[in-house]
Coordinates of C-alpha atoms and ligand atoms in Angstrom, one line a residue:
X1 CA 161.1 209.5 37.2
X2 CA 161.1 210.4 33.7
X3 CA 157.1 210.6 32.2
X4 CA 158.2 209.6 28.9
X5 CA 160.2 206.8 30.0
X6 CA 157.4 205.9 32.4
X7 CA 154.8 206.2 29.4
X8 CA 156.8 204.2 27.2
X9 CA 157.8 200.9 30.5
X10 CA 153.7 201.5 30.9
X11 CA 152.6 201.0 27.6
X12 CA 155.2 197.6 27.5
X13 CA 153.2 196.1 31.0
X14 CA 149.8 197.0 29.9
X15 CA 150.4 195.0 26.3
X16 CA 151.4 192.0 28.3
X17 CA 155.0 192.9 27.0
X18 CA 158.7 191.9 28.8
X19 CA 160.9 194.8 30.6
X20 CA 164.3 193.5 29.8
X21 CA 167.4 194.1 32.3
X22 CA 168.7 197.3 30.1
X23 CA 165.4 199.0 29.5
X24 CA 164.2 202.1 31.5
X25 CA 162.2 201.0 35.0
X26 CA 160.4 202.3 37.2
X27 CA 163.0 201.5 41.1
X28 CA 160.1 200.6 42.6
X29 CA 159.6 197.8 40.3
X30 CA 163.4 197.3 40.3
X31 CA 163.3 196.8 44.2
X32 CA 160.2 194.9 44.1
X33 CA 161.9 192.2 41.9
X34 CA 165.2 192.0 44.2
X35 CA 162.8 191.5 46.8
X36 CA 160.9 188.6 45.4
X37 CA 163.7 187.1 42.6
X38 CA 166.4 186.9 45.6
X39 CA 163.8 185.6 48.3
X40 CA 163.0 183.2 45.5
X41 CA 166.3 181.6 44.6
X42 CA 167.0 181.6 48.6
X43 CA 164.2 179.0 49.2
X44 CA 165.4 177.3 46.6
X45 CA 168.9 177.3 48.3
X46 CA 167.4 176.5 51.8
X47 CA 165.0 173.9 50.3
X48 CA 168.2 171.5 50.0
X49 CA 168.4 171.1 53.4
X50 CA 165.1 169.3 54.5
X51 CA 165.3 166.9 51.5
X52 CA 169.2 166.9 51.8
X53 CA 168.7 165.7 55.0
X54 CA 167.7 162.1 53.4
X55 CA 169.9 161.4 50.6
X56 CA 172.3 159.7 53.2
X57 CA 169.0 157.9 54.0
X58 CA 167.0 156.7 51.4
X59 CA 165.7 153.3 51.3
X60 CA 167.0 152.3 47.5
X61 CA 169.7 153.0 45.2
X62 CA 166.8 154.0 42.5
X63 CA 165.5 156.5 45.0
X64 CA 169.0 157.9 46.6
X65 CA 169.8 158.4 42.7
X66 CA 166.4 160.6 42.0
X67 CA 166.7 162.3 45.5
X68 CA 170.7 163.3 44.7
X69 CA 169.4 164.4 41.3
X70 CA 166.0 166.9 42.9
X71 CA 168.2 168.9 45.6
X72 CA 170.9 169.3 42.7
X73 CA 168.3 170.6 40.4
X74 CA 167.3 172.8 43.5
X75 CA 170.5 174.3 43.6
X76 CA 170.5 175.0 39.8
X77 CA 167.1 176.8 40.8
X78 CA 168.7 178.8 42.9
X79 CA 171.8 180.1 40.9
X80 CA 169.3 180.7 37.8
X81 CA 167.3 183.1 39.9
X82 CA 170.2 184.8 41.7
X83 CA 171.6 185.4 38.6
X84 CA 168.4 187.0 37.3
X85 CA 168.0 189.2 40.4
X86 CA 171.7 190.3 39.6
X87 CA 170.6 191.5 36.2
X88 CA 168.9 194.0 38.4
X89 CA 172.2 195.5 39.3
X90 CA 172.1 194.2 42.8
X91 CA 175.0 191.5 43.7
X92 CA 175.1 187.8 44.9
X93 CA 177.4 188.9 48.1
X94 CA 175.0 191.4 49.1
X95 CA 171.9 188.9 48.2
X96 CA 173.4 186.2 50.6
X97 CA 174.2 188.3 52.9
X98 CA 170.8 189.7 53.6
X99 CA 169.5 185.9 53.9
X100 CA 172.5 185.2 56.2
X101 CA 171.2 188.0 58.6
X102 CA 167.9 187.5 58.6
X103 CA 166.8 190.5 56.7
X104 CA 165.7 188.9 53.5
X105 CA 162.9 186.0 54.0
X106 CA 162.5 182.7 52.3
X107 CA 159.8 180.3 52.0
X108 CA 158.2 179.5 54.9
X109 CA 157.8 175.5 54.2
X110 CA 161.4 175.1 54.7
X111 CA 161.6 175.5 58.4
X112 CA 159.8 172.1 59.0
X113 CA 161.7 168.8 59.9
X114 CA 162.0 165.9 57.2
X115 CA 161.1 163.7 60.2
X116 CA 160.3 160.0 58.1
X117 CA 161.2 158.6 54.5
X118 CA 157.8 159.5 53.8
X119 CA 158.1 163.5 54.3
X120 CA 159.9 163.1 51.2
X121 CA 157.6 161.6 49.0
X122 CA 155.2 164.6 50.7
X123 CA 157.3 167.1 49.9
X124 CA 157.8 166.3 46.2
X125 CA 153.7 165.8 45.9
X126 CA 152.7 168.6 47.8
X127 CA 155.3 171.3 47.8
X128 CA 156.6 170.9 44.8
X129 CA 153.0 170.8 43.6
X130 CA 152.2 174.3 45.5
X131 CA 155.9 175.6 43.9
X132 CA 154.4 174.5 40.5
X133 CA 151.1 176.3 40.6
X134 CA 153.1 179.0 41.9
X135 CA 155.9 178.9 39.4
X136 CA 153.8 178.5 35.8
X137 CA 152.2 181.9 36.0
X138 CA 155.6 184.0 36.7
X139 CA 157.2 182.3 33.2
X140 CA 154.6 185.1 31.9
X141 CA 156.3 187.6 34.4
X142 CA 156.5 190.9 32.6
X143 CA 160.4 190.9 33.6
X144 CA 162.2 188.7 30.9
X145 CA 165.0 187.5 32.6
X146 CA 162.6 185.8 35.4
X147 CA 160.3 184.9 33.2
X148 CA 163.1 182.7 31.3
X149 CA 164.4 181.5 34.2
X150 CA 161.3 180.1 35.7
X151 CA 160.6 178.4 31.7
X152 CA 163.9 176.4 32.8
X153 CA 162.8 175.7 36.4
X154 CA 158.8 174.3 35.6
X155 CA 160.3 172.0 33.2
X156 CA 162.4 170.4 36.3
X157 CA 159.3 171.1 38.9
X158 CA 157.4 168.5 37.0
X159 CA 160.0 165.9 37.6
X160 CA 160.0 166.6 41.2
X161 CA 156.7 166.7 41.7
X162 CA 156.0 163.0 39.7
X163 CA 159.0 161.5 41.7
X164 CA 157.3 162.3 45.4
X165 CA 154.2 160.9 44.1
X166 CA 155.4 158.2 42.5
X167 CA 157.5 157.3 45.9
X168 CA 154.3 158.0 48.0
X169 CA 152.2 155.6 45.9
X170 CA 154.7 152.9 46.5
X171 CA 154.4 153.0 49.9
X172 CA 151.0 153.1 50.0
X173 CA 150.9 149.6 48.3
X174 CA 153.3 148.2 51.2
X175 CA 152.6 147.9 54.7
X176 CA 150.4 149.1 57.4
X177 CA 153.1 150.7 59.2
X178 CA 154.3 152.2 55.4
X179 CA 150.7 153.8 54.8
X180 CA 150.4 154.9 58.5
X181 CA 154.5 156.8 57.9
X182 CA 152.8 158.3 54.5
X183 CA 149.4 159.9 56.6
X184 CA 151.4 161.2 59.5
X185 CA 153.7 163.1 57.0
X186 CA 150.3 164.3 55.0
X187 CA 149.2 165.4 58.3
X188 CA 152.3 167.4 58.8
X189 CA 152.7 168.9 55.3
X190 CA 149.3 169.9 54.2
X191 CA 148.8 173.2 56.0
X192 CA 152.3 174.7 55.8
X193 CA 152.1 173.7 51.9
X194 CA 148.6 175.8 51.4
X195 CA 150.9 179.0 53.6
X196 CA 153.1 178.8 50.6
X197 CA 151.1 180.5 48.6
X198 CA 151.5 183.6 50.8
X199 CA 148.8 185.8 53.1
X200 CA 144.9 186.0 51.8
X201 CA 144.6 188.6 49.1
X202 CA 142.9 191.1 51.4
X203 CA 145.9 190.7 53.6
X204 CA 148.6 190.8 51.0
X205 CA 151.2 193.9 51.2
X206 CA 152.4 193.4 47.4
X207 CA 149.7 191.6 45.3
X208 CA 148.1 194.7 44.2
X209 CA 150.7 196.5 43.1
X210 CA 152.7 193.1 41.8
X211 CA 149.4 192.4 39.0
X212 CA 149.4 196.3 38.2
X213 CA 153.1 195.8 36.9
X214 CA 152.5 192.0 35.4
X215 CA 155.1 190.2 38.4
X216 CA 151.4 188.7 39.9
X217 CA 149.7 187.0 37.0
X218 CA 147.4 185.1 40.0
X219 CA 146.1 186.0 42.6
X220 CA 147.6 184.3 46.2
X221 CA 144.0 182.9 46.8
X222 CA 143.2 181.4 43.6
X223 CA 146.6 179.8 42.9
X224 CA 146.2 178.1 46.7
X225 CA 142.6 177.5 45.8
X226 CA 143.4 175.9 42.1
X227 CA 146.2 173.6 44.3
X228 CA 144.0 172.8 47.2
X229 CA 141.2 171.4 43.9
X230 CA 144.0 169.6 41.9
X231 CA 145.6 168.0 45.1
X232 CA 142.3 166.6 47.0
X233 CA 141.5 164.5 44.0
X234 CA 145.2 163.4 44.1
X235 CA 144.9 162.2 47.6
X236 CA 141.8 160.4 47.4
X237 CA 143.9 158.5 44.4
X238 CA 146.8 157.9 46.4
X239 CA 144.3 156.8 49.8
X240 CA 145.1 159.4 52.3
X241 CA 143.0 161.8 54.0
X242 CA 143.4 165.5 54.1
X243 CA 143.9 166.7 58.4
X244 CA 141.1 169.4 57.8
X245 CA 137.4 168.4 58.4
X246 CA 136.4 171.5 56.4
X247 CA 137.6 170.4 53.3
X248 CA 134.4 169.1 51.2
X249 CA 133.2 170.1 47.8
X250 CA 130.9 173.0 47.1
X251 CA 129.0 172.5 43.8
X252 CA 127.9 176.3 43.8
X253 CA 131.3 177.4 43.4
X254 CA 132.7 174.6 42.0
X255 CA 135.9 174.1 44.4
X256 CA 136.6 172.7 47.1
X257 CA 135.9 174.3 50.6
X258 CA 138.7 174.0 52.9
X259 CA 139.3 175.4 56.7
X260 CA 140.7 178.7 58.3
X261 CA 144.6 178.9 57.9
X262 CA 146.5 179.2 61.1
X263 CA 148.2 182.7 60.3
X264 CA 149.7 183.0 64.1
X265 CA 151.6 179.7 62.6
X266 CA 152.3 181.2 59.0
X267 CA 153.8 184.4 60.6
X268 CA 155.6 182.9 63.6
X269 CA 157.3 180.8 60.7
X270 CA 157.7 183.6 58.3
X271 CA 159.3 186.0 61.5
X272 CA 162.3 183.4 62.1
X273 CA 160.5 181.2 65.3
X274 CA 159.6 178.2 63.4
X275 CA 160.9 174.7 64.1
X276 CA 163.7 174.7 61.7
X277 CA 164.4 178.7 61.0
X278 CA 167.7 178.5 63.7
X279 CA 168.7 175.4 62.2
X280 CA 168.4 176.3 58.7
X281 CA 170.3 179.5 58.5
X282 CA 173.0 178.3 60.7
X283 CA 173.5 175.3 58.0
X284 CA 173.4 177.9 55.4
X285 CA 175.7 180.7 57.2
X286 CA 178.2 177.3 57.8
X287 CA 178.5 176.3 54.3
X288 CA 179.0 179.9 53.0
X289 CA 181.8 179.9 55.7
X290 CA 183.4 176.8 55.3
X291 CA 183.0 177.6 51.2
X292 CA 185.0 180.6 51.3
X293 CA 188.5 179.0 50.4
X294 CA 186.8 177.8 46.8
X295 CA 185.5 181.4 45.8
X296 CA 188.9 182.9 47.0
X297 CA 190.3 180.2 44.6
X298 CA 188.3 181.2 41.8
X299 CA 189.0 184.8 42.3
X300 CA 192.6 184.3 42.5
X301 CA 192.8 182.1 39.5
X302 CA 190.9 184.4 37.6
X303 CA 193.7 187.3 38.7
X304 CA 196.2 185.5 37.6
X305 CA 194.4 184.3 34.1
X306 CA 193.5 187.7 33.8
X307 CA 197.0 188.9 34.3
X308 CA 198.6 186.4 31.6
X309 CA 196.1 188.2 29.2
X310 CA 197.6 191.4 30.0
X311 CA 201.2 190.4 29.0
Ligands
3HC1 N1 157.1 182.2 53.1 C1 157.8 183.3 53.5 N2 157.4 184.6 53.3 C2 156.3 184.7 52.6 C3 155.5 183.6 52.2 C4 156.0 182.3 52.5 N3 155.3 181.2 52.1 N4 154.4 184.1 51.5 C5 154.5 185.5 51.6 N5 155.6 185.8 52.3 C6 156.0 187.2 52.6 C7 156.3 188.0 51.3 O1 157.7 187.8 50.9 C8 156.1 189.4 51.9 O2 157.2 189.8 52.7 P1 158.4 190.8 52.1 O3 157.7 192.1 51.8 O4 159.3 190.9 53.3 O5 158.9 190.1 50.9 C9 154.9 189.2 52.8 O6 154.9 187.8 53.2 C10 153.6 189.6 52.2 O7 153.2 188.6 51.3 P2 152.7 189.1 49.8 O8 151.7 188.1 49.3 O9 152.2 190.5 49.9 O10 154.0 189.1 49.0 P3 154.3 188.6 47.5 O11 153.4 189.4 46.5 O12 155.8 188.7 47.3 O13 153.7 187.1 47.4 C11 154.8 185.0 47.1 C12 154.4 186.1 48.1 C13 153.5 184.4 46.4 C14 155.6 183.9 47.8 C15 155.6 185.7 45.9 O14 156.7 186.3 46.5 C16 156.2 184.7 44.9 O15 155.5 184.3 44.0 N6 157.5 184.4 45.0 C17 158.2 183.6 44.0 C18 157.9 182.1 44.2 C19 158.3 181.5 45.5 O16 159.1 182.1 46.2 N7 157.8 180.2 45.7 C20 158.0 179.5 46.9 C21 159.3 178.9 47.2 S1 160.1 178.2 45.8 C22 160.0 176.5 46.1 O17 159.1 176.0 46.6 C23 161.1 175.6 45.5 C24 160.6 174.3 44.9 O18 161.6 173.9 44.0 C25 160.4 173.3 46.0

């Protein structure tokens, strides 16, 4: 640790300034970055699965054509942020392979089945809302490359988030048995989305030190509590019902009221024993494998290219 150094990377955060990948930082903040950039761009990655799941599936050309085009954007998602978590010196082998053995986490809301066209539509509207309430504050992330990376990504999130709306409204105007698909998957979906947004404050491991150092712009509460206001008014719109009898409006604080999260489920998800966590990482430990010819390829082309230079 070096107190001018430190002096000079303090006086950057507390003006609301960016640390950029070559200037002096503290490792904790370093580490903390890996830790939340690379758990970032692995939901992304993993978050093609449940969605991926439908493209195969979907009920029109129009909507196979958005769906193909949402997981790809995922997947540019996720090589934006692993390639600004390598800017931190840290490399995309040994980022992968910590998700591939369990040792680096990813967002919880991936582990549940896509089990009806609808969960789509749900997913789009409601986790894809939650990634955008999320998302928006950390383009002001004092670290430049993620704060650049995520300017990219919110302009896509908006996209997503229209398209699962749009899809659910649709279905909403057809059929009984269409609107009944559209609240079971509501049922399903609302409480893992609000987990998203990470453990109450009080409870929160990081949060403190994450807004000291300008990563945490909001707080996990109020950025589940500005979602859980924007979204009810959404769903009275679109006709569902919310599957918490809590929820109801409270003029004296001027947001809605909502009930106690389930944290045995959030945690039992988070710790690798939700429905989809085998399923997931095995699809994800499969393609790396069955991948490996193509970055061999690449490598060896690049030898050779590299080689012809030389001569
Ligand atoms: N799923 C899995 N783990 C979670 C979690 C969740 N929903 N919420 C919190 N955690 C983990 C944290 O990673 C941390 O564990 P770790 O120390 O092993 O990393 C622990 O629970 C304590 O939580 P904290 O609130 O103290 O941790 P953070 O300060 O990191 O806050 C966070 C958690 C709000 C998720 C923060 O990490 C963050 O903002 N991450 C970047 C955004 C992100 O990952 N968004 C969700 C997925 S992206 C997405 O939805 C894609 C979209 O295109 C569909």
């Amino acid at each position: 640790e070096n107190p001018a150094y430190q002096a000079e990377f303090d006086a950057k955060i507390d003006a609301g300034g960016y640390i950029e990948a070559k200037d002096w930082m503290p490792e904790a903040y370093r580490k903390t970055l890996v830790r939340q950039i690379s758990q970032h761009a692995h939901s992304e990655i993993v978050g093609m699965l449940p969605e991926g799941n439908w493209i195969t599936r979907a009920p029109t050309l129009k909507r196979k054509a958005i769906l193909l085009a949402k997981v790809q954007d995922e997947g540019g998602h996720g090589l934006y942020l692993y390639a600004a978590a390598e800017t931190l010196g840290v490399s995309r082998d040994e980022l992968l392979d910590a998700l591939h053995t369990g040792k680096a986490k990813y967002s919880s809301i991936f582990n549940y089945p896509t089990l009806t066209w609808a969960d789509i539509g749900v997913i789009g509207w409601l986790v894809d809302g939650a990634a955008i309430m999320n998302q928006i504050p950390l383009c002001k992330c004092s670290y430049g490359p993620y704060a650049r990376a995520m300017v990219r990504i919110c302009k896509e999130e908006s996209f997503h988030q229209r398209q699962g709306y749009d899809l659910l409204l649709t279905m909403m105007k057809g059929t009984d048995e269409q609107r009944e698909m559209v609240q079971d998957a509501v049922n399903r979906w609302w409480w893992p989305s609000i987990m998203m947004f990470g453990p109450h404050d009080k409870d929160s491991v990081h949060s403190g030190q994450s807004a000291r150092w300008g990563i945490k712009r909001i707080s996990n509460d109020d950025l589940r509590q500005k979602f859980v206001d924007a979204t009810v008014k959404q769903a009275e719109v679109l006709g569902v019902t919310m599957p918490d009898p809590a929820l109801q409006w409270n003029a004296e604080r001027g947001h809605y009221d909502y009930g106690a999260i389930d944290w045995d489920e959030f945690w039992n998800v988070v710790n690798g024993h939700g429905q989809g966590n085998v399923d997931r990482l095995a699809a994800r430990v499969k393609a790396w494998e069955d991948g490996a010819w193509v970055r061999d390829a690449a490598l060896e082309h690049e030898r050779k290219r590299a080689a012809r230079e030389d001569q």
